Coordinates of N, CA and C in Angstrom, one line a residue:
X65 N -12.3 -2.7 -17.9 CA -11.5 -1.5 -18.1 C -10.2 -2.0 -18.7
X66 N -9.9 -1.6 -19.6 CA -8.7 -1.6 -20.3 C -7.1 -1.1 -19.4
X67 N -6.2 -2.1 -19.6 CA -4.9 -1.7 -18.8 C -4.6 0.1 -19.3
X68 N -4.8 0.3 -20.4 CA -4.3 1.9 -20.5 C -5.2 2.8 -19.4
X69 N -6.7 2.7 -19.5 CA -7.3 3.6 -19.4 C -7.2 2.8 -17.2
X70 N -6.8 2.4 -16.8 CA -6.6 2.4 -15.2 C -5.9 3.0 -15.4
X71 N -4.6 2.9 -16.0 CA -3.6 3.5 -15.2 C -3.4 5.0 -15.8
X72 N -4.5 5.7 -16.7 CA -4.6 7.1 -16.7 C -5.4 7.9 -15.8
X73 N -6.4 6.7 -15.5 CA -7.4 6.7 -14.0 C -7.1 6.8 -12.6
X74 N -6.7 6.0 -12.6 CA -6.2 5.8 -11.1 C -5.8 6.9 -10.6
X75 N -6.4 7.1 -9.1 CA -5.9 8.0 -8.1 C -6.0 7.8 -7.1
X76 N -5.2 8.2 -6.1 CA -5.5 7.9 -4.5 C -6.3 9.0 -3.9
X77 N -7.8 8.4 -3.7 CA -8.8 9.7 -3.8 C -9.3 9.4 -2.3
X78 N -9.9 10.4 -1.7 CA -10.4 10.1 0.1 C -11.4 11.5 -0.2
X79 N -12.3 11.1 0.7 CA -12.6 10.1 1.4 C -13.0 8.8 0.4
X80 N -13.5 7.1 1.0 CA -13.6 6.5 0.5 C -15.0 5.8 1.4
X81 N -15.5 5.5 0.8 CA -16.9 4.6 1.4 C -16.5 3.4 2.7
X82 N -17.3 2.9 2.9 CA -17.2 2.1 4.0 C -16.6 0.6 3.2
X83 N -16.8 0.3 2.0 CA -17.2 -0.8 1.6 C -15.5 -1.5 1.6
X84 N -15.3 -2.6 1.2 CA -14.3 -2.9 1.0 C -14.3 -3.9 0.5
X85 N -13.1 -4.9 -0.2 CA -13.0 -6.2 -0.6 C -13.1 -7.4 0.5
X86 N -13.5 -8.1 0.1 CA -14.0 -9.6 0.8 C -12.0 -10.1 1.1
X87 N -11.7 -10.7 1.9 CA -10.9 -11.7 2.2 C -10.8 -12.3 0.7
X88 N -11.7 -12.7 0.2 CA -11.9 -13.8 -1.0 C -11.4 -12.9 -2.0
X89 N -11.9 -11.9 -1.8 CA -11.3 -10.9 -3.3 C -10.4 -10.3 -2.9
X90 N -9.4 -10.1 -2.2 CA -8.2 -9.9 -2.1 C -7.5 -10.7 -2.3
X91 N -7.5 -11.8 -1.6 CA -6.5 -13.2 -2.1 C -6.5 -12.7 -3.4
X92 N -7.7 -12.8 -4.3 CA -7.5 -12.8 -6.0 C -7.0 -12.1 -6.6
X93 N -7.2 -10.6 -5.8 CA -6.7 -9.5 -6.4 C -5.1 -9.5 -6.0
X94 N -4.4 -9.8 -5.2 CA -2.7 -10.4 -4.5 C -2.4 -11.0 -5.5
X95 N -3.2 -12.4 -5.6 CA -2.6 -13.5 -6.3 C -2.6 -12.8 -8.0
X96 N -3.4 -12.1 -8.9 CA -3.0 -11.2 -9.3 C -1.6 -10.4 -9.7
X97 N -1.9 -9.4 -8.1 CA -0.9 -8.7 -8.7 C 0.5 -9.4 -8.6
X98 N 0.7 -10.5 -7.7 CA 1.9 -10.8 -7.8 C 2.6 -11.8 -8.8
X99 N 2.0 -11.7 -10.1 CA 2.7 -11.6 -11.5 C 4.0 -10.6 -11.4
X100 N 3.7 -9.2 -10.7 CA 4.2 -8.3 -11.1 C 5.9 -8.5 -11.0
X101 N 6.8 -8.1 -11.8 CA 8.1 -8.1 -11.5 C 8.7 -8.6 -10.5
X102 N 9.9 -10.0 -10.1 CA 10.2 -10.5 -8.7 C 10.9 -11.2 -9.5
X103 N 12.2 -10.9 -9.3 CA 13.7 -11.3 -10.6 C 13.8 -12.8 -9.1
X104 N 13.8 -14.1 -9.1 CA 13.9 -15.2 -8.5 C 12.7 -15.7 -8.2
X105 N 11.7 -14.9 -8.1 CA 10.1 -15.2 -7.4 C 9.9 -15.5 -6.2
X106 N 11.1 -14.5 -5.6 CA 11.2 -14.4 -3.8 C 9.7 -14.1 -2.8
X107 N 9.2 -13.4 -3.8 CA 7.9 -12.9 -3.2 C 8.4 -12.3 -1.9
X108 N 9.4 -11.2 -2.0 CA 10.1 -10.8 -0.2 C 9.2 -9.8 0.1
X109 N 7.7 -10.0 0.3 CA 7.3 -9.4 1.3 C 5.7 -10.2 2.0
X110 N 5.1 -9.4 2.4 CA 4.1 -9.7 3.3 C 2.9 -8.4 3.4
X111 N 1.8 -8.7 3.8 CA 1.1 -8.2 4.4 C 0.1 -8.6 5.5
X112 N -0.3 -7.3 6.2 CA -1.1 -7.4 7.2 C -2.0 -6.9 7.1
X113 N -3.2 -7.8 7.2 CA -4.7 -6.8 7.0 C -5.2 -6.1 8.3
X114 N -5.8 -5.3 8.1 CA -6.7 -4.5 9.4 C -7.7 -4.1 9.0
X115 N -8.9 -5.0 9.3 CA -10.3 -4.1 9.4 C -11.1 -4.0 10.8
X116 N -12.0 -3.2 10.9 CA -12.5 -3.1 12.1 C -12.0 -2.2 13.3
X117 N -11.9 -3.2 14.5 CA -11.2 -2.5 15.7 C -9.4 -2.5 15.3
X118 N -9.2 -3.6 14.4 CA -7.4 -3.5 14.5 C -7.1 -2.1 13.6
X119 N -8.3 -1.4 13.4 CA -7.7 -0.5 12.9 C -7.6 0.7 14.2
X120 N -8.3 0.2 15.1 CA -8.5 1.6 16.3 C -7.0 1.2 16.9
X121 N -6.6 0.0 17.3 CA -5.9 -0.4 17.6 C -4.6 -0.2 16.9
X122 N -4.3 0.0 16.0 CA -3.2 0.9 15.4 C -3.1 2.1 15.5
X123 N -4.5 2.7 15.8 CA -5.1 4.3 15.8 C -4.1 4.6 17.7
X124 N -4.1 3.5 18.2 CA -3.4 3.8 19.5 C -2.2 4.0 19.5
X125 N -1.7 2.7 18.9 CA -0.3 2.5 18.7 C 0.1 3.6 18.0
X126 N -0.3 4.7 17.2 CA 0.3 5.8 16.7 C 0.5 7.1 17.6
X127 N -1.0 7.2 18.1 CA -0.8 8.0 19.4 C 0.3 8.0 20.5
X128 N 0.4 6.8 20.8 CA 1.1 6.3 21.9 C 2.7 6.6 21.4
X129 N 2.9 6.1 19.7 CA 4.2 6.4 19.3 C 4.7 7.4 19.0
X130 N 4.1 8.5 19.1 CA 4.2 9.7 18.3 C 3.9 11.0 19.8
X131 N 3.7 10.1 20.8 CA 3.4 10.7 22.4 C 2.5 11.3 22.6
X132 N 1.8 11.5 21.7 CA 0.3 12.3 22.3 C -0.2 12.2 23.8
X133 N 0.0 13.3 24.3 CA -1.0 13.1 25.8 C -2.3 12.3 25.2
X134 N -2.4 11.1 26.4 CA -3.5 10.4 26.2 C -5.0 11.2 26.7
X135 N -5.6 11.1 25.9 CA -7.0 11.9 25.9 C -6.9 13.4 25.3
X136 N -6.0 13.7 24.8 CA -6.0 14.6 24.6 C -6.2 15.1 22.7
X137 N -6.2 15.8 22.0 CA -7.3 16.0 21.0 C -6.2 15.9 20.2
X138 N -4.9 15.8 20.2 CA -3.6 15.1 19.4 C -4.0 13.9 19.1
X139 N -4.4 13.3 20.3 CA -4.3 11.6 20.1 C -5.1 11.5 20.0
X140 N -6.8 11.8 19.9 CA -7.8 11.5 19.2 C -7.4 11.7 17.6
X141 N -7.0 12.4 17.0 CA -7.1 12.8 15.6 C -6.1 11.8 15.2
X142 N -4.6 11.5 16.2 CA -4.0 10.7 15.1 C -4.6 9.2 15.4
X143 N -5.1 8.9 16.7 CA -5.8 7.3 16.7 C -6.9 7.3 15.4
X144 N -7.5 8.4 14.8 CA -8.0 8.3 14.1 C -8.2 8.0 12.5
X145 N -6.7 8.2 12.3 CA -6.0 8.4 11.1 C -6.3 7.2 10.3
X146 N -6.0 5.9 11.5 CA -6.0 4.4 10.3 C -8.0 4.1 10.2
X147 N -8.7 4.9 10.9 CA -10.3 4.2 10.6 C -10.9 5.2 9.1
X148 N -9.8 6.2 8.2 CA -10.5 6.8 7.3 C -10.6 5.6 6.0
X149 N -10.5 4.3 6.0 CA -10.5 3.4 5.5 C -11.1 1.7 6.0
X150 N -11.8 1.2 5.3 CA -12.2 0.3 6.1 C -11.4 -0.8 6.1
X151 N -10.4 -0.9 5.1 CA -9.4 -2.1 5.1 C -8.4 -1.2 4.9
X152 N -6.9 -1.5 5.5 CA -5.9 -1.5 5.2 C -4.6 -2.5 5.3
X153 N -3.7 -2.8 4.5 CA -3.1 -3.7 4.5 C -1.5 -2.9 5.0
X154 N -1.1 -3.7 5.9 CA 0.6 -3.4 5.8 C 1.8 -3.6 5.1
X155 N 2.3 -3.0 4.6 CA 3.2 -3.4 3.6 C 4.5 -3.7 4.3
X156 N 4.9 -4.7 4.0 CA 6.3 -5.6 4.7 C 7.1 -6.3 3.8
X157 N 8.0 -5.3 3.8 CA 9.3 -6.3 2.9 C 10.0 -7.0 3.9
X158 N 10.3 -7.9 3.0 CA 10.7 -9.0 3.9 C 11.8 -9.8 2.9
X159 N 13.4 -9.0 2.9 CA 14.4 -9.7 2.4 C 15.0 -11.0 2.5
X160 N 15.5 -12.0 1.4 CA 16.1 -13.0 2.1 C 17.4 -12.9 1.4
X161 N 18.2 -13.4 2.3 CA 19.6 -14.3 1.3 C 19.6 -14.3 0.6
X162 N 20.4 -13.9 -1.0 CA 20.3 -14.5 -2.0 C 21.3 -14.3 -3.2
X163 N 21.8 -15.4 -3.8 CA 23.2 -14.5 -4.3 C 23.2 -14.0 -5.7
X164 N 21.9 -13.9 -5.9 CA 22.2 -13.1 -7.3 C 20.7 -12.0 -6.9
X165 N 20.3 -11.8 -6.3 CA 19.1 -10.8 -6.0 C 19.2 -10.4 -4.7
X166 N 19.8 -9.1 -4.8 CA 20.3 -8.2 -3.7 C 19.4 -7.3 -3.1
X167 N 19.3 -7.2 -1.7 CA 18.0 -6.5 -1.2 C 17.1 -5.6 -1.8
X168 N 18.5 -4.3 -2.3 CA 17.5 -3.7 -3.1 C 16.4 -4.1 -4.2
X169 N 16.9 -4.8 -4.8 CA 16.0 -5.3 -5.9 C 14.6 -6.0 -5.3
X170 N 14.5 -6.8 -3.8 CA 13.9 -6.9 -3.6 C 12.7 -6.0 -2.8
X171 N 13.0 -5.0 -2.4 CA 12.5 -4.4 -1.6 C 11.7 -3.5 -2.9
X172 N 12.4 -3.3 -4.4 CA 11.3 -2.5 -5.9 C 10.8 -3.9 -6.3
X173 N 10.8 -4.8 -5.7 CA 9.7 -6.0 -6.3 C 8.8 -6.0 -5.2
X174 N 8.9 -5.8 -4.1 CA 7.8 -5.0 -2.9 C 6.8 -4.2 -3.3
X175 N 7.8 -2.5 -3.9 CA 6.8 -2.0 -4.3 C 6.3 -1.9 -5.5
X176 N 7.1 -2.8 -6.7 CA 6.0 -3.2 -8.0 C 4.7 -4.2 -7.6
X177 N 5.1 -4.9 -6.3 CA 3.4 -5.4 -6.2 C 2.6 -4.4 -5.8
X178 N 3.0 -3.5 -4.8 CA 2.0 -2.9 -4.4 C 1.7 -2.1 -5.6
X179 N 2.1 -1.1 -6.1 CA 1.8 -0.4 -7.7 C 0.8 -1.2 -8.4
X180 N 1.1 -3.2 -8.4 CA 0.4 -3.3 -9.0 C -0.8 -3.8 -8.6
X181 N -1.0 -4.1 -7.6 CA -2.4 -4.3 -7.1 C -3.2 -3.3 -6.5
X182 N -2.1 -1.6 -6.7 CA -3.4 -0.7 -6.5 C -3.9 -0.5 -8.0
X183 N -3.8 -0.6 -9.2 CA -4.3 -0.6 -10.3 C -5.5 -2.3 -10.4
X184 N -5.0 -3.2 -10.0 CA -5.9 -4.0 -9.9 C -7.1 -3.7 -9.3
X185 N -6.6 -3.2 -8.1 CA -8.3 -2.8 -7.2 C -8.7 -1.7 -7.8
X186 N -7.6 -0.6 -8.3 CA -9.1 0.2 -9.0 C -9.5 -0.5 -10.3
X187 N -9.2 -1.2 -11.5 CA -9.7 -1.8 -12.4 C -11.4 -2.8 -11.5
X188 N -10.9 -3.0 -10.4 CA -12.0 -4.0 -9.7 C -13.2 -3.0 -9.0
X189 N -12.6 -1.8 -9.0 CA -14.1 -1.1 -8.5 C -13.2 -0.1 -7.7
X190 N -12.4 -0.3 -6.9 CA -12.0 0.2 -5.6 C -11.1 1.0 -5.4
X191 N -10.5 1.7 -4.2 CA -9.4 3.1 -4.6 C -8.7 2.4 -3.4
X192 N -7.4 2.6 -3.5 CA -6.4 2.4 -2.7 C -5.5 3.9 -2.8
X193 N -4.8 3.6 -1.5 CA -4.5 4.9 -1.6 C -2.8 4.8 -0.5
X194 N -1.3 4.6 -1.0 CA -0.7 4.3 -0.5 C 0.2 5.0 0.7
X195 N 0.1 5.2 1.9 CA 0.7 5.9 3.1 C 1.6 5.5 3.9
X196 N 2.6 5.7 4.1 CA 4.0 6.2 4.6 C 4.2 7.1 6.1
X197 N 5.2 7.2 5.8 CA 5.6 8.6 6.8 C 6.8 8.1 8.2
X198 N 6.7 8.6 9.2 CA 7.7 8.1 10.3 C 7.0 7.2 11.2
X199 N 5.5 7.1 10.8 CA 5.0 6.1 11.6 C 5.6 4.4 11.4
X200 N 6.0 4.1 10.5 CA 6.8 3.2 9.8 C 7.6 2.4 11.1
X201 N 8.6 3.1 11.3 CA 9.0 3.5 12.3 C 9.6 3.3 14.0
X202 N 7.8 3.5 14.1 CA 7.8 3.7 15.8 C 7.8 2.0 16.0
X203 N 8.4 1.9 17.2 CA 8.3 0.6 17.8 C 6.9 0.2 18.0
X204 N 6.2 0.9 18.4 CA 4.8 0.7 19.1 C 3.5 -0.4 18.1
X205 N 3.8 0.3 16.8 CA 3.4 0.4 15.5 C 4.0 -0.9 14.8
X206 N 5.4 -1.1 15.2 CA 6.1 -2.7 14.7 C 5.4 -4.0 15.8
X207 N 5.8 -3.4 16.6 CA 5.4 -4.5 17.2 C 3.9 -5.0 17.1
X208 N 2.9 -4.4 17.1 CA 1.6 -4.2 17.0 C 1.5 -5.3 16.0
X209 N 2.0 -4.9 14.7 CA 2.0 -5.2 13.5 C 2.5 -6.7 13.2
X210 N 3.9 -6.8 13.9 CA 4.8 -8.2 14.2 C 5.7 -7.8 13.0
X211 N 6.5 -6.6 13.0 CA 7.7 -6.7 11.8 C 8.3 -7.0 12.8
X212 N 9.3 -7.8 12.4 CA 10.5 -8.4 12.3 C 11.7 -7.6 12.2
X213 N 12.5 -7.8 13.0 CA 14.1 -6.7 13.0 C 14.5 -6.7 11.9
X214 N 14.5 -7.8 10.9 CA 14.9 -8.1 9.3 C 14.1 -7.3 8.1
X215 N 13.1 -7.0 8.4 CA 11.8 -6.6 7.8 C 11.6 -4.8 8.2
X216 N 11.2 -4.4 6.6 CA 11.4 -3.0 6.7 C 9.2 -3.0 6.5
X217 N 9.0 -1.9 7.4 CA 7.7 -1.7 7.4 C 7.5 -0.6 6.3
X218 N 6.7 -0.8 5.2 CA 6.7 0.3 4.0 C 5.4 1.0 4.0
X219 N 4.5 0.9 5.3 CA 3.7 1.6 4.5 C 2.2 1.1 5.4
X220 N 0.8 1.4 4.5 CA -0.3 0.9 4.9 C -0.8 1.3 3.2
X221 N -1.8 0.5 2.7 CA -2.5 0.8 1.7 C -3.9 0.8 1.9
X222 N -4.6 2.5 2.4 CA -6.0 2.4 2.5 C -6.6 1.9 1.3
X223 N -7.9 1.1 1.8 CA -8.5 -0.1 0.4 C -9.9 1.0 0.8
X224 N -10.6 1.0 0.1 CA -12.2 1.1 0.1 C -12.8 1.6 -0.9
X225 N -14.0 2.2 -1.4 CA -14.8 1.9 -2.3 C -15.1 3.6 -2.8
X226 N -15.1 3.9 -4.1 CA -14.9 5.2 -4.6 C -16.3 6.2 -4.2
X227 N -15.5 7.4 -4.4 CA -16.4 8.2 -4.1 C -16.5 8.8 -5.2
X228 N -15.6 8.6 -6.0 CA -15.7 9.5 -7.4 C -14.8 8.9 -8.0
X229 N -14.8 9.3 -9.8 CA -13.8 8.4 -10.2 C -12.7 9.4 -10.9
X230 N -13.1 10.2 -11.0 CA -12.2 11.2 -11.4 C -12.0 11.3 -12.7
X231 N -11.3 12.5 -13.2 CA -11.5 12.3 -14.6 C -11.3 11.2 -15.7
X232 N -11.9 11.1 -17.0 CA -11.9 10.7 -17.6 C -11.1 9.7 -18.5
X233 N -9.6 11.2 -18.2 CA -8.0 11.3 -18.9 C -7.7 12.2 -18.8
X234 N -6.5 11.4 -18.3 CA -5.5 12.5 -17.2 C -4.4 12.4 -18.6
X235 N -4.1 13.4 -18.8 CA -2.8 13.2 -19.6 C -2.0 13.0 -19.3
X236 N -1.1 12.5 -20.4 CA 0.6 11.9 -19.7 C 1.5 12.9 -19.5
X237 N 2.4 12.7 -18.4 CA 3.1 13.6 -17.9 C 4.6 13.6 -18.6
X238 N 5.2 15.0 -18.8 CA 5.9 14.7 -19.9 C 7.2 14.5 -19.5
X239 N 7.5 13.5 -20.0 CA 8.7 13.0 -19.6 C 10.5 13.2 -20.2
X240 N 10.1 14.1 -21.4 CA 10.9 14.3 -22.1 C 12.3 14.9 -21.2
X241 N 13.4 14.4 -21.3 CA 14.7 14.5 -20.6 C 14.8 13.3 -19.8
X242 N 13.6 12.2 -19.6 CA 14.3 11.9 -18.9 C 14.5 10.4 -19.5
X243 N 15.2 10.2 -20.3 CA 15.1 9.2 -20.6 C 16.4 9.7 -21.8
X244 N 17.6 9.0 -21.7 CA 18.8 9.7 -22.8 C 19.4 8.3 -23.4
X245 N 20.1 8.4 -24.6 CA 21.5 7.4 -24.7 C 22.5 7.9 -24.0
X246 N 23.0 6.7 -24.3 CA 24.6 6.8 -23.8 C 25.4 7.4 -23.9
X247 N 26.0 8.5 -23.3 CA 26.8 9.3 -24.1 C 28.0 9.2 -24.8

């Protein structure tokens, strides 16, 4: 698949199949995307994989952070949230020191990898699908995870295997205004 036609493709589409990338094909597909933009080649972040039960086990740690009466049909639905994927990775910036590359910059070379290795996996077959929110957040959920007080938690990127691919071409969205000279 041609770089134009992924990234007119690409969508964060659910449900997703059970399937997922091998360990082995993730390394490749990371090693990959992390070409992408990283002004010193800090590489300031990390991830954390979850498949299987660590995913139930985050399914708790949300519950628990978000207070759901335990057993109760709150906390089934949100324990449930991280198993609509069979792999998910955590996304972790992870700033350092540095005197010409200031956090911000690292924390958009964070999320230029992840941008770019959700186009990688869908070029590779697969749909990723990138999630957020206040769960970020909760202690329950860091700790679980192992962020770091230094370390901002960005996210989870459901990985699995398409159910559709969606149109063909998506047209480009118009951008006109936003882009000016100098006055």
């Amino acid at each position: 698949m041609e770089l134009t036609e992924a990234i007119r493709r690409r969508r964060s589409t659910a449900p997703v199949t059970g399937a997922a990338p091998t360990d082995a094909e993730l390394y490749e597909y990371l090693a990959l995307a992390a070409h992408s933009p990283d002004h010193a080649g800090l590489r300031p972040w990390r991830l954390v994989s979850l498949r299987g039960s660590d995913r139930e086990r985050l399914g708790a740690a949300l519950a628990d952070g978000f207070g759901d009466p335990p057993g109760s049909p709150e906390a089934a639905r949100t324990a449930a949230k991280p198993t609509r994927a069979p792999l998910l990775l955590s996304i972790i910036a992870t700033p350092v020191e540095h005197p010409k590359v200031p956090a911000w910059e690292q924390l958009a070379a964070t999320a230029a990898l992840i941008s770019t290795l959700e186009l990688v996996l869908f070029e590779a077959g697969w749909t990723a699908m990138w999630r957020s929110g206040p769960a970020v957040e909760l202690p329950q959920v860091r700790r679980l995870i192992g962020v770091g007080s230094s370390e901002q938690l960005l996210g989870w990127l459901y990985i699995g295997g398409r159910t559709e691919t969606g149109p063909e071409f998506r047209p480009d969205p118009d951008v006109s205004g936003k882009i000016s000279a100098l006055p």
